[in-house]
JSON list of C-alpha atoms in Angstrom, two decimals:
[
{"chain": "A", "resi": 1, "resn": "GLN", "atom": "CA", "xyz": [-92.28, -26.08, -72.70]},
{"chain": "A", "resi": 2, "resn": "VAL", "atom": "CA", "xyz": [-92.96, -22.44, -73.39]},
{"chain": "A", "resi": 3, "resn": "GLN", "atom": "CA", "xyz": [-95.69, -20.55, -71.56]},
{"chain": "A", "resi": 4, "resn": "LEU", "atom": "CA", "xyz": [-97.06, -17.42, -73.22]},
{"chain": "A", "resi": 5, "resn": "VAL", "atom": "CA", "xyz": [-99.17, -14.75, -71.54]},
{"chain": "A", "resi": 6, "resn": "GLU", "atom": "CA", "xyz": [-100.65, -11.87, -73.53]},
{"chain": "A", "resi": 7, "resn": "SER", "atom": "CA", "xyz": [-101.65, -8.49, -72.13]},
{"chain": "A", "resi": 8, "resn": "GLY", "atom": "CA", "xyz": [-102.43, -5.00, -73.31]},
{"chain": "A", "resi": 9, "resn": "GLY", "atom": "CA", "xyz": [-105.80, -5.49, -74.91]},
{"chain": "A", "resi": 10, "resn": "GLY", "atom": "CA", "xyz": [-108.72, -3.19, -74.26]},
{"chain": "A", "resi": 11, "resn": "LEU", "atom": "CA", "xyz": [-111.29, -0.83, -75.70]},
{"chain": "A", "resi": 12, "resn": "VAL", "atom": "CA", "xyz": [-110.08, 1.91, -78.03]},
{"chain": "A", "resi": 13, "resn": "GLN", "atom": "CA", "xyz": [-111.69, 4.29, -80.50]},
{"chain": "A", "resi": 14, "resn": "ALA", "atom": "CA", "xyz": [-111.12, 3.95, -84.22]},
{"chain": "A", "resi": 15, "resn": "GLY", "atom": "CA", "xyz": [-107.85, 5.62, -85.19]},
{"chain": "A", "resi": 16, "resn": "GLY", "atom": "CA", "xyz": [-106.30, 4.90, -81.83]},
{"chain": "A", "resi": 17, "resn": "SER", "atom": "CA", "xyz": [-103.40, 2.68, -80.84]},
{"chain": "A", "resi": 18, "resn": "LEU", "atom": "CA", "xyz": [-102.69, -0.25, -78.56]},
{"chain": "A", "resi": 19, "resn": "ARG", "atom": "CA", "xyz": [-99.57, -2.21, -77.75]},
{"chain": "A", "resi": 20, "resn": "LEU", "atom": "CA", "xyz": [-99.96, -5.89, -77.01]},
{"chain": "A", "resi": 21, "resn": "SER", "atom": "CA", "xyz": [-97.34, -7.79, -75.06]},
{"chain": "A", "resi": 22, "resn": "CYS", "atom": "CA", "xyz": [-96.62, -11.51, -74.94]},
{"chain": "A", "resi": 23, "resn": "ALA", "atom": "CA", "xyz": [-94.44, -12.56, -72.03]},
{"chain": "A", "resi": 24, "resn": "ALA", "atom": "CA", "xyz": [-92.75, -15.94, -72.33]},
{"chain": "A", "resi": 25, "resn": "SER", "atom": "CA", "xyz": [-91.52, -18.22, -69.57]},
{"chain": "A", "resi": 26, "resn": "GLY", "atom": "CA", "xyz": [-90.07, -21.69, -69.41]},
{"chain": "A", "resi": 27, "resn": "ARG", "atom": "CA", "xyz": [-87.61, -21.14, -72.25]},
{"chain": "A", "resi": 28, "resn": "SER", "atom": "CA", "xyz": [-85.94, -18.26, -73.98]},
{"chain": "A", "resi": 29, "resn": "LEU", "atom": "CA", "xyz": [-87.61, -17.18, -77.20]},
{"chain": "A", "resi": 30, "resn": "ARG", "atom": "CA", "xyz": [-84.21, -16.43, -78.70]},
{"chain": "A", "resi": 31, "resn": "ASN", "atom": "CA", "xyz": [-84.36, -19.46, -80.97]},
{"chain": "A", "resi": 32, "resn": "TYR", "atom": "CA", "xyz": [-88.08, -19.36, -81.67]},
{"chain": "A", "resi": 33, "resn": "ALA", "atom": "CA", "xyz": [-90.09, -17.71, -84.38]},
{"chain": "A", "resi": 34, "resn": "VAL", "atom": "CA", "xyz": [-93.01, -15.77, -82.93]},
{"chain": "A", "resi": 35, "resn": "GLY", "atom": "CA", "xyz": [-96.28, -14.49, -84.26]},
{"chain": "A", "resi": 36, "resn": "TRP", "atom": "CA", "xyz": [-99.70, -13.05, -83.61]},
{"chain": "A", "resi": 37, "resn": "TYR", "atom": "CA", "xyz": [-103.08, -14.37, -84.73]},
{"chain": "A", "resi": 38, "resn": "ARG", "atom": "CA", "xyz": [-106.56, -13.07, -84.11]},
{"chain": "A", "resi": 39, "resn": "ARG", "atom": "CA", "xyz": [-110.07, -14.42, -84.06]},
{"chain": "A", "resi": 40, "resn": "ALA", "atom": "CA", "xyz": [-113.10, -12.21, -84.49]},
{"chain": "A", "resi": 41, "resn": "PRO", "atom": "CA", "xyz": [-116.57, -13.35, -83.38]},
{"chain": "A", "resi": 42, "resn": "GLY", "atom": "CA", "xyz": [-118.02, -15.79, -85.89]},
{"chain": "A", "resi": 43, "resn": "LYS", "atom": "CA", "xyz": [-114.83, -15.94, -87.94]},
{"chain": "A", "resi": 44, "resn": "GLU", "atom": "CA", "xyz": [-111.89, -18.27, -88.22]},
{"chain": "A", "resi": 45, "resn": "ARG", "atom": "CA", "xyz": [-108.56, -17.50, -86.65]},
{"chain": "A", "resi": 46, "resn": "GLU", "atom": "CA", "xyz": [-106.35, -15.49, -89.00]},
{"chain": "A", "resi": 47, "resn": "PHE", "atom": "CA", "xyz": [-102.68, -14.70, -89.26]},
{"chain": "A", "resi": 48, "resn": "VAL", "atom": "CA", "xyz": [-101.65, -11.17, -88.27]},
{"chain": "A", "resi": 49, "resn": "ALA", "atom": "CA", "xyz": [-97.86, -10.99, -88.04]},
{"chain": "A", "resi": 50, "resn": "ALA", "atom": "CA", "xyz": [-94.75, -13.11, -87.61]},
{"chain": "A", "resi": 51, "resn": "MET", "atom": "CA", "xyz": [-91.08, -12.66, -86.90]},
{"chain": "A", "resi": 52, "resn": "GLY", "atom": "CA", "xyz": [-88.17, -15.04, -87.17]},
{"chain": "A", "resi": 53, "resn": "TRP", "atom": "CA", "xyz": [-85.08, -15.26, -85.01]},
{"chain": "A", "resi": 54, "resn": "ILE", "atom": "CA", "xyz": [-83.29, -12.16, -83.84]},
{"chain": "A", "resi": 55, "resn": "GLY", "atom": "CA", "xyz": [-82.77, -9.77, -86.72]},
{"chain": "A", "resi": 56, "resn": "ALA", "atom": "CA", "xyz": [-84.92, -11.79, -89.08]},
{"chain": "A", "resi": 57, "resn": "SER", "atom": "CA", "xyz": [-87.56, -10.41, -91.42]},
{"chain": "A", "resi": 58, "resn": "THR", "atom": "CA", "xyz": [-91.09, -9.63, -90.37]},
{"chain": "A", "resi": 59, "resn": "TYR", "atom": "CA", "xyz": [-94.29, -10.67, -92.10]},
{"chain": "A", "resi": 60, "resn": "TYR", "atom": "CA", "xyz": [-97.76, -9.18, -92.00]},
{"chain": "A", "resi": 61, "resn": "SER", "atom": "CA", "xyz": [-101.19, -9.89, -93.36]},
{"chain": "A", "resi": 62, "resn": "ASP", "atom": "CA", "xyz": [-102.44, -7.46, -95.97]},
{"chain": "A", "resi": 63, "resn": "ALA", "atom": "CA", "xyz": [-105.13, -6.33, -93.55]},
{"chain": "A", "resi": 64, "resn": "VAL", "atom": "CA", "xyz": [-102.62, -4.91, -91.06]},
{"chain": "A", "resi": 65, "resn": "LYS", "atom": "CA", "xyz": [-99.56, -4.12, -93.18]},
{"chain": "A", "resi": 66, "resn": "GLY", "atom": "CA", "xyz": [-98.43, -0.56, -92.59]},
{"chain": "A", "resi": 67, "resn": "ARG", "atom": "CA", "xyz": [-100.43, -0.22, -89.37]},
{"chain": "A", "resi": 68, "resn": "PHE", "atom": "CA", "xyz": [-99.11, -3.01, -87.10]},
{"chain": "A", "resi": 69, "resn": "THR", "atom": "CA", "xyz": [-95.53, -3.73, -86.08]},
{"chain": "A", "resi": 70, "resn": "ILE", "atom": "CA", "xyz": [-94.22, -6.91, -84.46]},
{"chain": "A", "resi": 71, "resn": "SER", "atom": "CA", "xyz": [-91.08, -6.73, -82.36]},
{"chain": "A", "resi": 72, "resn": "ARG", "atom": "CA", "xyz": [-89.30, -8.62, -79.63]},
{"chain": "A", "resi": 73, "resn": "ASP", "atom": "CA", "xyz": [-87.21, -7.79, -76.56]},
{"chain": "A", "resi": 74, "resn": "THR", "atom": "CA", "xyz": [-84.79, -10.64, -75.95]},
{"chain": "A", "resi": 75, "resn": "ALA", "atom": "CA", "xyz": [-83.76, -9.41, -72.51]},
{"chain": "A", "resi": 76, "resn": "LYS", "atom": "CA", "xyz": [-87.38, -9.38, -71.36]},
{"chain": "A", "resi": 77, "resn": "ASN", "atom": "CA", "xyz": [-88.29, -12.55, -73.30]},
{"chain": "A", "resi": 78, "resn": "THR", "atom": "CA", "xyz": [-91.29, -10.66, -74.61]},
{"chain": "A", "resi": 79, "resn": "VAL", "atom": "CA", "xyz": [-92.93, -10.14, -77.99]},
{"chain": "A", "resi": 80, "resn": "PHE", "atom": "CA", "xyz": [-94.89, -7.01, -78.83]},
{"chain": "A", "resi": 81, "resn": "LEU", "atom": "CA", "xyz": [-97.52, -6.01, -81.35]},
{"chain": "A", "resi": 82, "resn": "GLN", "atom": "CA", "xyz": [-97.84, -2.27, -81.83]},
{"chain": "A", "resi": 83, "resn": "MET", "atom": "CA", "xyz": [-101.20, -1.52, -83.42]},
{"chain": "A", "resi": 84, "resn": "ASN", "atom": "CA", "xyz": [-101.82, 1.92, -84.89]},
{"chain": "A", "resi": 85, "resn": "SER", "atom": "CA", "xyz": [-104.70, 3.43, -86.86]},
{"chain": "A", "resi": 86, "resn": "LEU", "atom": "CA", "xyz": [-107.02, 0.81, -85.46]},
{"chain": "A", "resi": 87, "resn": "LYS", "atom": "CA", "xyz": [-110.26, 0.06, -87.26]},
{"chain": "A", "resi": 88, "resn": "PRO", "atom": "CA", "xyz": [-113.50, -1.55, -86.02]},
{"chain": "A", "resi": 89, "resn": "GLU", "atom": "CA", "xyz": [-112.67, -4.60, -88.14]},
{"chain": "A", "resi": 90, "resn": "ASP", "atom": "CA", "xyz": [-109.55, -5.14, -86.00]},
{"chain": "A", "resi": 91, "resn": "THR", "atom": "CA", "xyz": [-111.84, -6.13, -83.13]},
{"chain": "A", "resi": 92, "resn": "ALA", "atom": "CA", "xyz": [-110.86, -9.66, -82.11]},
{"chain": "A", "resi": 93, "resn": "ALA", "atom": "CA", "xyz": [-109.15, -11.80, -79.53]},
{"chain": "A", "resi": 94, "resn": "TYR", "atom": "CA", "xyz": [-105.41, -11.65, -80.22]},
{"chain": "A", "resi": 95, "resn": "TYR", "atom": "CA", "xyz": [-103.17, -14.63, -79.59]},
{"chain": "A", "resi": 96, "resn": "CYS", "atom": "CA", "xyz": [-99.41, -14.94, -79.38]},
{"chain": "A", "resi": 97, "resn": "THR", "atom": "CA", "xyz": [-97.72, -18.06, -80.71]},
{"chain": "A", "resi": 98, "resn": "ALA", "atom": "CA", "xyz": [-94.20, -19.45, -80.89]},
{"chain": "A", "resi": 99, "resn": "ASP", "atom": "CA", "xyz": [-92.44, -22.29, -82.67]},
{"chain": "A", "resi": 100, "resn": "PRO", "atom": "CA", "xyz": [-88.90, -23.22, -83.67]},
{"chain": "A", "resi": 101, "resn": "GLN", "atom": "CA", "xyz": [-89.98, -22.99, -87.32]},
{"chain": "A", "resi": 102, "resn": "LEU", "atom": "CA", "xyz": [-91.02, -19.68, -88.88]},
{"chain": "A", "resi": 103, "resn": "ALA", "atom": "CA", "xyz": [-92.87, -21.45, -91.68]},
{"chain": "A", "resi": 104, "resn": "VAL", "atom": "CA", "xyz": [-95.09, -23.15, -89.13]},
{"chain": "A", "resi": 105, "resn": "VAL", "atom": "CA", "xyz": [-95.84, -19.89, -87.34]},
{"chain": "A", "resi": 106, "resn": "ARG", "atom": "CA", "xyz": [-96.79, -18.24, -90.62]},
{"chain": "A", "resi": 107, "resn": "ALA", "atom": "CA", "xyz": [-98.86, -21.13, -91.92]},
{"chain": "A", "resi": 108, "resn": "ARG", "atom": "CA", "xyz": [-100.99, -22.11, -88.96]},
{"chain": "A", "resi": 109, "resn": "GLY", "atom": "CA", "xyz": [-99.39, -20.90, -85.76]},
{"chain": "A", "resi": 110, "resn": "GLY", "atom": "CA", "xyz": [-96.80, -22.62, -83.64]},
{"chain": "A", "resi": 111, "resn": "ALA", "atom": "CA", "xyz": [-96.72, -25.33, -81.01]},
{"chain": "A", "resi": 112, "resn": "TYR", "atom": "CA", "xyz": [-97.19, -22.83, -78.19]},
{"chain": "A", "resi": 113, "resn": "TRP", "atom": "CA", "xyz": [-100.09, -20.42, -77.69]},
{"chain": "A", "resi": 114, "resn": "GLY", "atom": "CA", "xyz": [-101.15, -17.87, -75.16]},
{"chain": "A", "resi": 115, "resn": "GLN", "atom": "CA", "xyz": [-104.65, -17.52, -73.77]},
{"chain": "A", "resi": 116, "resn": "GLY", "atom": "CA", "xyz": [-105.44, -14.40, -75.77]},
{"chain": "A", "resi": 117, "resn": "THR", "atom": "CA", "xyz": [-106.23, -10.78, -75.07]},
{"chain": "A", "resi": 118, "resn": "GLN", "atom": "CA", "xyz": [-109.36, -8.97, -76.31]},
{"chain": "A", "resi": 119, "resn": "VAL", "atom": "CA", "xyz": [-109.11, -5.89, -78.49]},
{"chain": "A", "resi": 120, "resn": "THR", "atom": "CA", "xyz": [-112.28, -3.92, -79.17]},
{"chain": "A", "resi": 121, "resn": "VAL", "atom": "CA", "xyz": [-112.28, -0.95, -81.53]},
{"chain": "A", "resi": 122, "resn": "SER", "atom": "CA", "xyz": [-115.32, 1.32, -81.43]},
{"chain": "A", "resi": 123, "resn": "SER", "atom": "CA", "xyz": [-116.42, 3.42, -84.40]}
]
């Protein structure tokens, strides 16, 4: 089992930045693909970013490409999402996910999920 706990959400003005963290416990994420999803009020959950095993490629939705960066710190067993140039439409609950298969993470999210952290961007 993998337990995921997100943190770093909050209220920020448009154009600002936030860095989300996803701390894992139970197992090392070294052999897991990881990703971030978000769900805005009244909308379905949507893919944000994903990353394969160490050194693998990264993937982003068109909505965040060029503004968000996913990364991981193996030593800390933590995944990050650096969010720059935030827009009001980025307001959502953000969820971390992990799975042995990158394709699964990209398609619908993995077997493991965190509880989410709220990001609110004011205009």
